[in-house]
Amino acid sequence: MATTEVPDIVIGRLPIYLRALSLLHQEGYEFTSSQELGQRLGIGSAQIRKDLSFFGEFGKQGTGYEIKYLQDQISKILHVDRDWPVVLVGLGDLGQAIANYAGFASKRFHIEAIFDSDLVKVGQSVKGTIVQDIKNLSDVISNQKIQIAIIATPAVVAQEVADKLVECGIRAILNYAPITLTVPEDVHVQYIDPVMHLQRMTYYLI
Amino acid sequence: MATTEVPDIVIGRLPIYLRALSLLHQEGYEFTSSQELGQRLGIGSAQIRKDLSFFGEFGKQGTGYEIKYLQDQISKILHVDRDWPVVLVGLGDLGQAIANYAGFASKRFHIEAIFDSDLVKVGQSVKGTIVQDIKNLSDVISNQKIQIAIIATPAVVAQEVADKLVECGIRAILNYAPITLTVPEDVHVQYIDPVMHLQRMTYYLI
């Protein structure tokens, strides 16, 4: 697959398609179309067909897409047809919610280790995972060959944590701390910042 | 201001600029440039200038942008130069984290009311806000003229909750439940779905 040719914005839409397909599957449907998907998602059907065409021919004239098949194919493309171990750094309120969130494991992202610098938290068990001293970060990540980290620390230490994670070999960071991280080009960062989503909507409110 | 002319994708970048400016301001800088902003954000400087040009002339040849001034202007454009009351529906682990998250109030989004259908939770106090029966939703929203809601319920009830919120006059929804909501065209929805962010990054991992 020619990875470099696919625009990142297209990659960003694949999880959206996957979620819609998963919902259609749950609702008992077997087939769908780019029109139906588009209508559900507020995305043009031509856009959906174009996005998918980067990866092959998944639909048939007349019958459209077989939902289960398209789900499997997109899962393979996104490499989410396998289990991914994840480390979580920071166990405040938000870290707690993340550690307890069932939605990660159901999509095969498993929080294998939790780290905090607060020694009061170290040794506690969250859903069967013992919170470890952040000093063990390097050993755990290299021993378990973990590539993905979630940062849920305060903003002031997030960059320092990110630097450490990258040094240990982490290649993808989901950052909940409200700052923009500086990382090497081959490390991927995605941001969860609810305030920015709210700010985007208030533009339209009076 | 000609609201309808500005592409939504441009609006979506304004909060990103605002956050970067806020950080530069905190770091003690007084002036910045589209080059510096671009470098920090991984966005082209021409893109930044073009985005801002939708709203006016904010920079000067030679000196660039005065940070505080540009912050104020973008805040006004996004209507975040004022306080916004918000209702939170759903007080599970995630709802707890949201209710306790200081980042909302610091950006002038105030959780004025919390609702849950679980009568065990109703009456509890979270950061001084009493959890109310979801039956009171309509009264609270109309009395306090609230336009923004955060949904942190399980996925199975999220659409039903959204319908109720819209009926009560809510015009912007931040949805943490992992489903795509169907709402009228004039209601804005933003999604927080960490799994989709992870899935977007695993594409690049092997």
XYZ file of C-alpha atoms in Angstrom:
412
model
C 0.000 0.000 0.000
C 1.427 3.371 -0.976
C 1.204 5.026 2.424
C 2.781 8.307 1.479
C 0.298 9.059 -1.277
C -2.794 9.239 0.905
C -3.472 12.697 2.364
C -3.643 12.739 6.150
C -7.086 14.337 5.984
C -8.355 11.203 4.194
C -6.818 8.993 6.878
C -8.612 11.158 9.421
C -11.969 10.323 7.859
C -11.473 6.541 7.850
C -12.197 6.157 11.598
C -15.397 8.151 11.034
C -16.467 5.740 8.316
C -15.509 2.805 10.513
C -17.678 4.041 13.356
C -20.661 4.583 11.063
C -20.237 1.096 9.591
C -19.994 -0.410 13.054
C -23.249 1.313 14.003
C -24.997 0.136 10.833
C -23.767 -3.391 11.566
C -25.132 -3.177 15.117
C -28.452 -2.026 13.722
C -28.597 -5.220 11.693
C -27.861 -3.884 8.222
C -25.773 -5.922 5.794
C -25.279 -3.475 2.955
C -24.889 0.270 2.679
C -24.044 2.894 0.073
C -21.889 5.995 -0.082
C -25.171 7.957 -0.191
C -26.443 6.412 3.041
C -23.079 6.800 4.774
C -22.835 10.370 3.547
C -26.274 11.241 4.798
C -25.532 9.811 8.237
C -22.212 11.611 8.488
C -22.900 14.889 6.751
C -20.168 14.134 4.203
C -20.727 14.119 0.429
C -21.085 10.659 -1.118
C -18.555 11.562 -3.840
C -16.043 12.410 -1.114
C -16.559 9.030 0.519
C -16.120 7.160 -2.768
C -12.987 9.177 -3.529
C -11.524 8.562 -0.079
C -12.079 4.814 -0.318
C -10.731 4.667 -3.867
C -7.259 5.411 -2.497
C -7.277 1.873 -1.115
C -9.155 -0.168 -3.707
C -12.598 -1.096 -4.991
C -14.872 -1.972 -2.093
C -18.349 -1.534 -3.507
C -20.384 -3.005 -6.296
C -22.671 -1.217 -8.725
C -26.218 -1.806 -7.540
C -25.587 -3.502 -4.183
C -23.175 -0.930 -2.743
C -20.856 -1.877 0.118
C -21.074 -5.048 2.155
C -20.800 -3.565 5.629
C -18.848 -6.326 7.368
C -16.373 -6.568 4.503
C -15.778 -2.817 4.348
C -15.358 -2.712 8.141
C -12.706 -5.437 7.924
C -10.903 -3.695 5.085
C -10.798 -0.283 6.767
C -9.707 -1.941 10.014
C -6.793 -3.522 8.162
C -5.863 -0.247 6.467
C -5.826 1.566 9.818
C -4.031 -1.363 11.524
C -6.813 -1.643 14.061
C -7.404 -5.313 13.259
C -4.988 -6.122 16.092
C -4.421 -5.313 19.774
C -2.437 -2.214 20.668
C -0.845 -1.780 24.070
C -0.951 1.762 25.393
C 0.654 3.558 28.327
C -1.190 6.244 30.261
C 0.786 9.004 31.959
C -1.001 11.060 34.613
C -3.690 9.823 36.984
C -5.688 12.882 37.990
C -9.471 13.009 37.511
C -9.067 12.819 33.780
C -6.515 9.989 33.938
C -8.934 8.090 36.166
C -11.735 8.522 33.630
C -9.428 7.411 30.823
C -8.238 4.365 32.781
C -11.826 3.404 33.520
C -13.183 4.088 30.027
C -14.332 0.793 28.502
C -14.319 2.224 24.978
C -10.570 1.805 24.521
C -10.390 -1.946 25.187
C -13.530 -2.594 23.138
C -11.622 -1.147 20.179
C -8.496 -3.177 21.046
C -6.505 -0.379 22.678
C -5.333 -1.758 26.017
C -3.920 0.420 28.776
C -1.079 -1.849 29.834
C 0.644 0.521 32.213
C -0.211 3.677 34.136
C 2.371 6.150 35.374
C 2.262 9.046 37.778
C 4.934 11.065 39.532
C 2.829 11.310 42.715
C 4.123 8.600 45.054
C 0.749 8.511 46.818
C -0.769 7.166 43.622
C 2.054 4.771 42.801
C 1.081 1.248 43.853
C -2.672 1.906 43.573
C -4.626 -0.422 41.321
C -6.921 0.927 38.618
C -8.999 -1.759 36.914
C -6.302 -4.283 37.778
C -3.410 -2.147 36.529
C -0.903 -1.030 39.164
C 0.136 2.616 38.934
C 3.898 2.835 38.547
C 6.526 5.427 39.254
C 7.270 7.415 36.133
C 10.904 6.351 36.562
C 9.967 2.912 35.196
C 8.647 4.400 31.957
C 11.603 3.448 29.805
C 11.775 -0.181 30.980
C 8.066 -0.816 30.535
C 7.872 0.759 27.098
C 10.887 -1.074 25.732
C 10.074 -4.423 27.386
C 6.507 -4.418 26.115
C 7.358 -2.735 22.811
C 4.686 -0.097 23.344
C 4.317 2.555 20.619
C 1.303 4.529 21.861
C 0.994 6.815 24.885
C -1.789 8.901 26.364
C -0.763 12.063 28.217
C -3.206 13.200 30.902
C -0.825 15.264 33.009
C -1.084 18.960 33.867
C -0.051 21.220 30.981
C 3.131 22.420 32.691
C 4.778 18.983 32.623
C 3.267 17.638 29.385
C 6.164 18.648 27.117
C 8.690 17.102 29.476
C 6.643 13.892 29.591
C 6.341 13.894 25.800
C 10.121 14.262 25.448
C 10.644 11.269 27.740
C 8.069 9.192 25.883
C 9.676 9.920 22.529
C 13.084 9.075 23.973
C 11.671 5.714 25.117
C 10.435 4.939 21.610
C 6.797 6.071 21.692
C 5.627 6.951 18.183
C 2.050 8.107 18.736
C 0.760 10.377 21.490
C -2.806 11.186 22.393
C -2.475 14.423 24.337
C -5.155 15.583 26.766
C -2.993 18.336 28.254
C -4.026 21.715 26.854
C -0.741 22.561 25.142
C 0.707 22.011 21.696
C 3.571 19.515 21.924
C 6.811 19.731 20.005
C 7.892 16.286 18.801
C 10.098 14.891 16.022
C 8.472 14.615 12.604
C 8.058 10.841 12.735
C 6.062 11.001 15.973
C 2.314 11.482 15.628
C 0.301 13.597 18.039
C -3.435 13.965 18.321
C -5.073 16.416 20.707
C -8.135 16.111 22.865
C -9.074 19.620 23.871
C -12.772 20.026 24.622
C -12.470 23.794 25.038
C -11.330 24.191 21.449
C -14.394 22.289 20.282
C -16.622 24.582 22.337
C -14.846 27.679 21.007
C -15.438 26.497 17.487
C -19.186 26.300 18.122
C -19.654 29.604 19.954
C -18.669 31.336 16.723
C -22.106 30.333 15.460
C -23.955 31.317 18.654
C -25.076 34.784 19.672
C -19.230 40.300 9.979
C -20.256 38.101 7.073
C -20.558 34.831 8.993
C -21.680 32.723 6.094
C -18.665 33.487 3.949
C -16.047 31.967 6.235
C -15.469 28.236 5.671
C -16.064 26.137 8.774
C -12.566 24.690 8.468
C -11.151 28.192 8.951
C -13.324 28.684 12.040
C -11.952 25.381 13.290
C -8.400 26.723 13.151
C -9.101 29.928 15.096
C -9.171 28.165 18.495
C -5.804 26.607 17.589
C -4.350 30.052 16.898
C -5.902 31.366 20.082
C -4.280 28.642 22.150
C -0.865 29.255 20.589
C -1.178 33.008 21.199
C -2.198 32.402 24.783
C 0.888 30.236 25.277
C 3.175 32.853 23.675
C 1.622 35.480 25.929
C 2.246 33.288 28.985
C 5.841 32.874 27.877
C 6.204 36.644 27.999
C 6.260 37.452 24.284
C 4.586 40.617 22.996
C 4.805 40.134 19.248
C 4.696 37.163 16.915
C 4.545 36.442 13.198
C 2.634 34.066 10.955
C 5.986 32.278 10.452
C 6.503 31.729 14.175
C 2.882 30.673 14.717
C 3.090 28.373 11.722
C 6.264 26.755 12.962
C 4.761 26.116 16.382
C 1.571 24.671 14.961
C 2.784 22.837 11.888
C 0.570 25.016 9.691
C 1.860 27.037 6.733
C 2.341 30.760 7.409
C 0.450 31.643 4.203
C -2.500 29.608 5.473
C -2.503 31.503 8.754
C -2.398 34.888 6.996
C -5.199 33.820 4.661
C -7.355 32.541 7.526
C -6.964 35.773 9.480
C -7.594 37.906 6.395
C -11.225 36.742 6.430
C -11.678 38.942 9.476
C -9.454 41.950 8.850
C -5.881 43.231 8.983
C -4.293 42.235 12.270
C -0.575 42.439 11.568
C 1.905 45.075 10.510
C 4.726 44.785 8.022
C 7.914 44.402 10.008
C 6.534 44.013 13.522
C 4.026 41.211 12.824
C 1.129 40.597 15.208
C 0.771 42.145 18.626
C -0.110 39.021 20.603
C -2.536 40.508 23.121
C -4.406 42.434 20.418
C -4.728 39.403 18.152
C -5.900 37.282 21.106
C -8.606 39.836 21.885
C -9.703 40.039 18.269
C -9.948 36.263 17.779
C -11.750 35.965 21.115
C -14.321 38.469 19.882
C -14.701 36.710 16.538
C -15.304 33.364 18.284
C -17.571 35.005 20.917
C -15.369 33.685 23.693
C -14.852 37.177 25.139
C -17.824 36.464 27.411
C -19.072 33.813 29.861
C -21.019 30.839 28.520
C -23.244 28.742 30.749
C -23.181 25.033 29.921
C -25.242 22.034 31.020
C -23.657 18.623 31.511
C -25.767 15.509 31.002
C -24.430 12.235 32.409
C -22.352 11.815 35.550
C -20.421 8.582 35.111
C -16.606 8.497 35.386
C -16.285 10.714 32.365
C -18.974 13.151 33.522
C -17.157 13.395 36.862
C -13.892 14.233 35.103
C -15.649 16.840 32.960
C -17.385 18.393 35.968
C -14.069 18.589 37.812
C -12.009 19.839 34.856
C -10.786 23.346 35.619
C -10.010 24.071 31.977
C -13.613 24.896 31.094
C -14.133 27.676 33.627
C -10.692 29.151 32.943
C -11.873 29.660 29.365
C -15.214 31.079 30.537
C -17.331 27.971 29.965
C -19.227 27.396 33.203
C -21.028 24.155 33.994
C -24.157 25.645 35.523
C -26.182 22.469 35.838
C -25.539 18.717 35.857
C -28.183 16.135 35.012
C -28.383 12.401 35.426
C -31.233 9.926 35.220
C -29.804 7.858 38.111
C -31.694 8.938 41.233
C -28.752 7.845 43.395
C -26.694 10.610 41.825
C -29.439 13.235 41.893
C -28.903 15.554 44.852
C -25.144 14.932 45.021
C -22.917 17.983 44.832
C -20.049 18.188 42.360
C -17.846 21.237 42.835
C -20.798 23.032 44.377
C -23.250 22.116 41.623
C -26.155 19.891 42.659
C -26.919 17.016 40.287
C -30.505 17.285 39.096
C -33.069 14.901 37.740
C -33.046 14.978 33.967
C -36.754 15.854 34.170
C -35.765 19.415 35.118
C -33.733 19.847 31.932
C -36.259 21.995 30.110
C -36.871 24.404 33.004
C -33.184 24.946 33.733
C -32.206 25.483 30.109
C -34.998 27.946 29.378
C -34.732 29.801 32.702
C -30.987 30.256 32.382
C -31.053 30.721 28.600
C -28.389 28.046 28.132
C -27.333 27.285 24.546
C -24.515 24.775 25.090
C -24.689 21.197 26.373
C -22.130 18.477 26.997
C -23.317 14.887 26.589
C -21.399 12.318 28.643
C -24.021 9.585 28.770
C -23.718 6.003 27.505
C -24.018 5.743 23.709
C -27.419 4.022 23.830
C -29.208 7.032 25.311
C -27.164 9.823 23.710
C -29.496 10.394 20.738
C -32.531 10.556 22.995
C -30.721 13.051 25.237
C -29.687 15.098 22.207
C -33.289 15.219 20.971
C -34.424 16.489 24.362
C -31.654 19.090 24.491
C -32.521 20.398 21.041
C -36.189 20.544 21.992
C -35.240 22.633 25.041
C -33.375 25.122 22.849
C -29.769 23.905 23.020
C -27.876 25.002 19.906
C -24.409 23.522 20.444
C -23.564 20.046 21.717
C -20.209 18.660 22.728
C -20.741 14.917 22.490
C -18.514 12.449 24.363
C -20.776 9.462 23.648
C -19.301 7.334 20.858
C -22.121 7.760 18.361
C -22.880 10.188 15.567
C -25.866 12.330 16.536
C -28.653 13.401 14.224
C -29.668 16.999 14.890
C -31.358 19.816 12.954
C -29.099 21.811 10.634
C -28.945 24.858 12.878
C -27.624 22.842 15.829
C -23.855 22.394 16.025
C -22.244 19.199 17.243
C -18.621 18.498 18.015
C -17.364 15.064 18.948
C -14.813 13.946 21.495
C -13.888 10.398 20.598
C -10.381 9.437 21.719
C -10.538 6.073 19.960
C -10.917 7.754 16.587
C -7.808 9.816 17.276
C -5.889 6.649 18.157
C -7.161 4.877 15.041
C -5.968 7.737 12.936
C -2.437 7.351 14.291
C -2.139 3.558 14.085
C -2.345 3.913 10.321
C 1.212 5.236 10.531
C 2.452 2.581 12.960
C 3.571 -0.950 12.154
